[in-house]
PDB file of C-alpha atoms in Angstrom:
ATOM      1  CA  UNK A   1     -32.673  57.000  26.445  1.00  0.00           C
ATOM      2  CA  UNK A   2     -35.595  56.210  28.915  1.00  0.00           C
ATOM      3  CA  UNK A   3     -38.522  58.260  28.685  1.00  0.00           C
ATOM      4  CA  UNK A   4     -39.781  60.466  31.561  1.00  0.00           C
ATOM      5  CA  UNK A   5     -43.004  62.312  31.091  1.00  0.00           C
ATOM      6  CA  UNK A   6     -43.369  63.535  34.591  1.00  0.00           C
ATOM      7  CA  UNK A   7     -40.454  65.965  33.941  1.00  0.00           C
ATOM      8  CA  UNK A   8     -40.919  66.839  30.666  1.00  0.00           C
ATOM      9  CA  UNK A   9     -43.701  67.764  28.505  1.00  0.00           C
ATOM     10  CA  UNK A  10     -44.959  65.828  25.498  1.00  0.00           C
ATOM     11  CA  UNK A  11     -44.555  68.129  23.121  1.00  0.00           C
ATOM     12  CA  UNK A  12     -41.153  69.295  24.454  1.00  0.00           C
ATOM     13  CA  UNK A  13     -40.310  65.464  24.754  1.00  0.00           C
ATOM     14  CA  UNK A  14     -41.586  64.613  20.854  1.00  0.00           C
ATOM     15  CA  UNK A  15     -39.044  67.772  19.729  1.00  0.00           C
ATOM     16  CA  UNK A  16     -36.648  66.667  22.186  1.00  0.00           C
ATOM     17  CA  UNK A  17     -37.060  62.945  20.604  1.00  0.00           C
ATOM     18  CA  UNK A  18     -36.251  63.737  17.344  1.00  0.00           C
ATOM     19  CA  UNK A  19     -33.337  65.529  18.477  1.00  0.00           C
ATOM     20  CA  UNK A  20     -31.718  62.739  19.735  1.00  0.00           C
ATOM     21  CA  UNK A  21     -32.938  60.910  16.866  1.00  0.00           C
ATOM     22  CA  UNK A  22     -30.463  63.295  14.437  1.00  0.00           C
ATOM     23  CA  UNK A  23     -27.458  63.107  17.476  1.00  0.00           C
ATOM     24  CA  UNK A  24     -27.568  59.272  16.884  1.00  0.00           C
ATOM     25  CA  UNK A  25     -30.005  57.840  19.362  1.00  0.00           C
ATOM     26  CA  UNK A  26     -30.580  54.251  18.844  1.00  0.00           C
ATOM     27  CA  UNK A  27     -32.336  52.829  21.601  1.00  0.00           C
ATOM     28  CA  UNK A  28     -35.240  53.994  23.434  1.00  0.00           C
ATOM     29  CA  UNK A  29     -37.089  52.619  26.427  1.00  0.00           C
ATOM     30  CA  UNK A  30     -40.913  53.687  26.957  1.00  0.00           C
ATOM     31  CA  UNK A  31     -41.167  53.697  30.968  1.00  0.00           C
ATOM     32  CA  UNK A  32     -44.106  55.431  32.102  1.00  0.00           C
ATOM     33  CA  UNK A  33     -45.512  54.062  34.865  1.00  0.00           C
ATOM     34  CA  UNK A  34     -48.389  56.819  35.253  1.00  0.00           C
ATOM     35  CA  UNK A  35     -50.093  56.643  32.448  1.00  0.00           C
ATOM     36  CA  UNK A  36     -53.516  55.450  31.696  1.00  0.00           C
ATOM     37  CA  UNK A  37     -52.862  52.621  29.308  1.00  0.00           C
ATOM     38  CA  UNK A  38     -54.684  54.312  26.386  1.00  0.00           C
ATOM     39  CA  UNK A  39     -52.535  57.726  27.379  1.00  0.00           C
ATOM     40  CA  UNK A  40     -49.665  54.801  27.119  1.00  0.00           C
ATOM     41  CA  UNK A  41     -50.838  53.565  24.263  1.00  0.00           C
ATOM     42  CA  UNK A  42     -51.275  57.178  22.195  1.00  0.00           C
ATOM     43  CA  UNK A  43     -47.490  58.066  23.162  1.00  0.00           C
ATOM     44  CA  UNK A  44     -46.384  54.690  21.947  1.00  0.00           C
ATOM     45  CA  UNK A  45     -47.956  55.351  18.358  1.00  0.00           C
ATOM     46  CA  UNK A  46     -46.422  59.024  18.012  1.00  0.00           C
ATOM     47  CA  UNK A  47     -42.871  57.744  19.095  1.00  0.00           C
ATOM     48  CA  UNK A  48     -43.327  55.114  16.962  1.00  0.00           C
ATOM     49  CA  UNK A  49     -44.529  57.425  13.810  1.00  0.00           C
ATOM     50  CA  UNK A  50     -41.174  59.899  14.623  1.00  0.00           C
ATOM     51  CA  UNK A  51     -38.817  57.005  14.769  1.00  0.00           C
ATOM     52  CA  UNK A  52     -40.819  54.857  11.787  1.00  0.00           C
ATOM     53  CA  UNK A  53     -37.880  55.443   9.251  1.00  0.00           C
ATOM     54  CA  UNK A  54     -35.053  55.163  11.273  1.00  0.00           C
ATOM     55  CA  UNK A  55     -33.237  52.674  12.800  1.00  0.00           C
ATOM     56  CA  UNK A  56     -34.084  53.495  16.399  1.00  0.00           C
ATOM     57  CA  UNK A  57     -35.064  50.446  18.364  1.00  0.00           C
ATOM     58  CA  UNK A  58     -38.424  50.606  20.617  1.00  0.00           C
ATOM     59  CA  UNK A  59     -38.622  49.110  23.953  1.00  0.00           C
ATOM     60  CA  UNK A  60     -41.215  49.120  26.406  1.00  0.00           C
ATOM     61  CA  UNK A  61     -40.587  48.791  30.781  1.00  0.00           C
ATOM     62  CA  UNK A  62     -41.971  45.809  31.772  1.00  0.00           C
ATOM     63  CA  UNK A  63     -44.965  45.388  29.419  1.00  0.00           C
ATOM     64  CA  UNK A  64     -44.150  42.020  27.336  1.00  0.00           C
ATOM     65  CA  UNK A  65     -47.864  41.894  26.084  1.00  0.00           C
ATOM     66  CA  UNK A  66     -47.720  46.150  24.435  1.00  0.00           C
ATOM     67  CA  UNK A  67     -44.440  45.339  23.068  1.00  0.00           C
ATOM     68  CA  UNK A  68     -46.307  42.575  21.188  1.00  0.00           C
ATOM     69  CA  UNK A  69     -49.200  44.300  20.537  1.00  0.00           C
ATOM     70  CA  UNK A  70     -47.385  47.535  19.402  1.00  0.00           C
ATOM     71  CA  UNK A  71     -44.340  45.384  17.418  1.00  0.00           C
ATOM     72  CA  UNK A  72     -42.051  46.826  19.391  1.00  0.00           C
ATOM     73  CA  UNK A  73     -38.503  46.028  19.353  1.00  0.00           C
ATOM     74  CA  UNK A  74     -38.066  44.173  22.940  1.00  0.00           C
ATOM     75  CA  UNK A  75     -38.728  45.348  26.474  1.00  0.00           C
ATOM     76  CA  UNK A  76     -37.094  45.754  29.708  1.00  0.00           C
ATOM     77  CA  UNK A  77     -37.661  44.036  32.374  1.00  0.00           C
ATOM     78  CA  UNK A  78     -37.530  45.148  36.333  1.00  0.00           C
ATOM     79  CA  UNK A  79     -35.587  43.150  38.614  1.00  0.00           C
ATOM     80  CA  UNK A  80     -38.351  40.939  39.713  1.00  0.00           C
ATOM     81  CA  UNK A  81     -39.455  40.099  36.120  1.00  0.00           C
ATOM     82  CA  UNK A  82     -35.883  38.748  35.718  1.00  0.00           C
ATOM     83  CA  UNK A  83     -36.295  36.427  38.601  1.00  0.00           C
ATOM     84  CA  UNK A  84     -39.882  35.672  38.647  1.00  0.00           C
ATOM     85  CA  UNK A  85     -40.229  34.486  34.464  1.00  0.00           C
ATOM     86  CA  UNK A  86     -39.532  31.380  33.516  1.00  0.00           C
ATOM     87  CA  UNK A  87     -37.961  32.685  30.378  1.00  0.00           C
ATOM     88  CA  UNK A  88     -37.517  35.407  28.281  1.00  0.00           C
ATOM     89  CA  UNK A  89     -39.382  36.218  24.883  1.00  0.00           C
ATOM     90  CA  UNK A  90     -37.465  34.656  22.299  1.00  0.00           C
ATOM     91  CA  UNK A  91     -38.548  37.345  19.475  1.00  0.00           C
ATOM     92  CA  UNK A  92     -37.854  40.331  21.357  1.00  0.00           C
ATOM     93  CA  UNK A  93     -35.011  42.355  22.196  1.00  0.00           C
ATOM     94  CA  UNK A  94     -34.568  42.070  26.055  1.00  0.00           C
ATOM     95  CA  UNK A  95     -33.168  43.891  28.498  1.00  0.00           C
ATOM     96  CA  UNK A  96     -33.056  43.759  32.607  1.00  0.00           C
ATOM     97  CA  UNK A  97     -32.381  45.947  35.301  1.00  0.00           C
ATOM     98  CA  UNK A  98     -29.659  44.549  37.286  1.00  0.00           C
ATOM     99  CA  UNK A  99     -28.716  45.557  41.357  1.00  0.00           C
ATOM    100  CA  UNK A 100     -26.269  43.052  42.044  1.00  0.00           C
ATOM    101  CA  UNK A 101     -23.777  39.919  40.995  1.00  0.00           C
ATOM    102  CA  UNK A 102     -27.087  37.613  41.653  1.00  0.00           C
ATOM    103  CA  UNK A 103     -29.056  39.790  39.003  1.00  0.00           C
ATOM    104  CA  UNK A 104     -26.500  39.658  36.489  1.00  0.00           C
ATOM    105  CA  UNK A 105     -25.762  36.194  36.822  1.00  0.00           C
ATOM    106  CA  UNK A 106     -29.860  35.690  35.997  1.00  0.00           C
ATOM    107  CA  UNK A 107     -30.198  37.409  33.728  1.00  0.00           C
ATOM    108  CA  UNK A 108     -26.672  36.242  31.799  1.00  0.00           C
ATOM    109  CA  UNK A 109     -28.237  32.363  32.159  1.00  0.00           C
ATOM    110  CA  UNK A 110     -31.950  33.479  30.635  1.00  0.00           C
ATOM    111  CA  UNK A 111     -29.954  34.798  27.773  1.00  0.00           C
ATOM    112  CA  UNK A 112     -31.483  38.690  28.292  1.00  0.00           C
ATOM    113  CA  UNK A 113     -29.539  40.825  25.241  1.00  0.00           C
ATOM    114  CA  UNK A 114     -28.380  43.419  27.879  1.00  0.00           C
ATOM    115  CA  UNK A 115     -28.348  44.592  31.626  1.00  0.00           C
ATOM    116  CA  UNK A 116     -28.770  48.293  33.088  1.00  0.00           C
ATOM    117  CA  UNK A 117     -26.508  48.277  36.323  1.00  0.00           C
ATOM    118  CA  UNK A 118     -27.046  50.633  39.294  1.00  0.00           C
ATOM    119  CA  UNK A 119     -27.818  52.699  40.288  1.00  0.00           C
ATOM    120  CA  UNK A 120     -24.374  53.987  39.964  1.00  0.00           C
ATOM    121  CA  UNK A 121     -24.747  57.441  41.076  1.00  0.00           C
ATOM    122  CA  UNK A 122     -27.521  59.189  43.494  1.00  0.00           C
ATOM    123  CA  UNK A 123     -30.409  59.704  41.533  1.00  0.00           C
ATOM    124  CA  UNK A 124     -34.071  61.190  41.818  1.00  0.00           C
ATOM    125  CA  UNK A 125     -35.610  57.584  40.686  1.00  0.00           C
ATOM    126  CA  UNK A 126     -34.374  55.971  44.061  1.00  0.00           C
ATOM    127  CA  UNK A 127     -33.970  58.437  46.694  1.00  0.00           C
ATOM    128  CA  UNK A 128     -32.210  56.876  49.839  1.00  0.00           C
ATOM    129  CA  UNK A 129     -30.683  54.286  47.572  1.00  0.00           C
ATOM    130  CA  UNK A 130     -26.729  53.662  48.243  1.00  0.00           C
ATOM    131  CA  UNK A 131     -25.092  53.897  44.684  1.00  0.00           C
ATOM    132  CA  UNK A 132     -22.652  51.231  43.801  1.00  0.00           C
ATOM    133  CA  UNK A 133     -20.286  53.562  42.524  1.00  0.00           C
ATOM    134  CA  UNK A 134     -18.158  53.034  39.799  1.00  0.00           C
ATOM    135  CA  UNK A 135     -15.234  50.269  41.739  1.00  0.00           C
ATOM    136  CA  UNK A 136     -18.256  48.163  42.288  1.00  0.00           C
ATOM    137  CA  UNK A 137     -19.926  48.521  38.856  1.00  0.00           C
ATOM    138  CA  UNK A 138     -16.584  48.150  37.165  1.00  0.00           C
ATOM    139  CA  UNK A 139     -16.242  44.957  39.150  1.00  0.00           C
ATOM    140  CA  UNK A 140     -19.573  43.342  38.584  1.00  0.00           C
ATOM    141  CA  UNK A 141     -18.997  44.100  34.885  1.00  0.00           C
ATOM    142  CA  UNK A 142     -15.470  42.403  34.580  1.00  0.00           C
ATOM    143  CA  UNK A 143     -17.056  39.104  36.263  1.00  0.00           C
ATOM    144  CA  UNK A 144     -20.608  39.504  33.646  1.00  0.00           C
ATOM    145  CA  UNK A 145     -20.676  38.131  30.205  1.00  0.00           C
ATOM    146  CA  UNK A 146     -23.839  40.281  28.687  1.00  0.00           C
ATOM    147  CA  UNK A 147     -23.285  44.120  27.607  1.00  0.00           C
ATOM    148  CA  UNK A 148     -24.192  46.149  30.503  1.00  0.00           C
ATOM    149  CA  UNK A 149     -25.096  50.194  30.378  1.00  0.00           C
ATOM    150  CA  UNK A 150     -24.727  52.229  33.319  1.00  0.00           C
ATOM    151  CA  UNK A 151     -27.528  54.033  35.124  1.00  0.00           C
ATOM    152  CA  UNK A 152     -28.596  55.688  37.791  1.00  0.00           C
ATOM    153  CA  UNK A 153     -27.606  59.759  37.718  1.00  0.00           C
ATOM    154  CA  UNK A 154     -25.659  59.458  34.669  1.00  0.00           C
ATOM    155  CA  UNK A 155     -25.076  62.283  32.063  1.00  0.00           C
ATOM    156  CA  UNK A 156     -22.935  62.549  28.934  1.00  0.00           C
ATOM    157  CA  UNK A 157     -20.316  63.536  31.295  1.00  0.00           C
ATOM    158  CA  UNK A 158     -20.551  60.350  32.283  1.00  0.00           C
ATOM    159  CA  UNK A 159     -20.382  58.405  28.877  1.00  0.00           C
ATOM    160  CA  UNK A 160     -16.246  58.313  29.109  1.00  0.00           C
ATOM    161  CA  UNK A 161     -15.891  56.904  32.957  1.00  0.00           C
ATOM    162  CA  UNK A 162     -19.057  54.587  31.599  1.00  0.00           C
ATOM    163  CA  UNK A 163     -17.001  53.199  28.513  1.00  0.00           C
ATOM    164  CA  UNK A 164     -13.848  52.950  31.084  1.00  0.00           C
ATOM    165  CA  UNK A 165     -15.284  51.205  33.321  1.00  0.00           C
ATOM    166  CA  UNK A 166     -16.825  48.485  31.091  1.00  0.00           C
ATOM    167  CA  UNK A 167     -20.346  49.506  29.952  1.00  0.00           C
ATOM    168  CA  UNK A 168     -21.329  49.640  26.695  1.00  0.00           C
ATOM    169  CA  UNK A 169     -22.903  53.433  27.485  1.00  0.00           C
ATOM    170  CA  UNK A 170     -25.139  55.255  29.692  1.00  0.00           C
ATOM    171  CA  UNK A 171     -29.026  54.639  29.913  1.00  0.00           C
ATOM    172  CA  UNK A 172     -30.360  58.268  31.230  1.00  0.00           C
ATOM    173  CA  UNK A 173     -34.156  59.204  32.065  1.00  0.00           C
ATOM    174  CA  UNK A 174     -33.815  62.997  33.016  1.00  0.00           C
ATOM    175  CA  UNK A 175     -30.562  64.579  31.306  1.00  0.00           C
ATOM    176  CA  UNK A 176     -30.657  62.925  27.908  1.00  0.00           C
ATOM    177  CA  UNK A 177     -33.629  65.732  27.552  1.00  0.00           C
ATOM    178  CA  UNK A 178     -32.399  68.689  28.543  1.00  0.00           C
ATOM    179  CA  UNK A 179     -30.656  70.516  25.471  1.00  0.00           C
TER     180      UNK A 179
END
């Protein structure tokens, strides 16, 4: 589950959270881009007091240094993170956002825990994008070595051609809120 603030409201998010929490969320990624970083900083220390005695894992987009300073679980890195590091945090659960064979293969050799491939389907994130479609992403998954989730328009529709076509599950920003 991604996090998407500019669609949803905090306090319908933090019900919405702990929602998923009970349906047997396990992974969350804090990506929002807008926010001040003390506005960033007070929604990572009420996600992190909701999911505080469960077994939810915490990661942050891009932000090595608040996953750190937060103890967060890992972060995910954009596709010019992957290329432009050196390597990867060694303590921290990482993940990448992957476009292509090239991406995978990078982030496969700096040893990230997991890729997000896409975007599969159109989506709002990147309008005018050209999904891969699911031929393509089943192909760049068969030739990849590191779990890979899908992304990029996906619902829970979506979770069985996901699973079929090699993923390890969806990642979702807008419909993994709705009710």
């Amino acid at each position: 589950a991604i996090t998407n603030l500019q669609e949803i409201s905090s306090e319908n998010f933090f019900q919405a959270l702990k929602r998923k929490v009970n349906e047997g969320l396990d992974l969350i990624q804090i990506r929002e881009k807008n926010l001040l970083k003390t506005e960033l900083e007070d929604f990572l220390v009420g996600i992190k007091k909701i999911l505080h005695h469960t077994n939810v894992r915490i990661i942050i987009n891009s932000n090595i240094d608040l996953a750190y300073e937060y103890e967060l679980d890992g972060v995910h890195l954009n596709s010019k993170q992957l290329h432009e590091l050196s390597h990867f945090p060694k303590d921290l659960l990482v993940g990448a956002s992957c476009h292509s064979e090239n991406d995978l293969m990078v982030a496969e050799e700096k040893n990230a825990d997991f890729a997000v491939l896409g975007s599969v389907k159109e989506t709002l994130t990147h309008p005018g994008i050209e999904p891969i479609g699911w031929a393509k992403f089943n192909k760049l998954v068969a030739n990849s070595n590191i779990p890979i989730y899908s992304i990029g328009g996906m619902t829970n529709n979506d979770i069985p051609s996901s699973f079929d076509h090699g993923a390890i599950g969806i990642a979702s920003q807008r419909a993994i809120w709705s009710k």
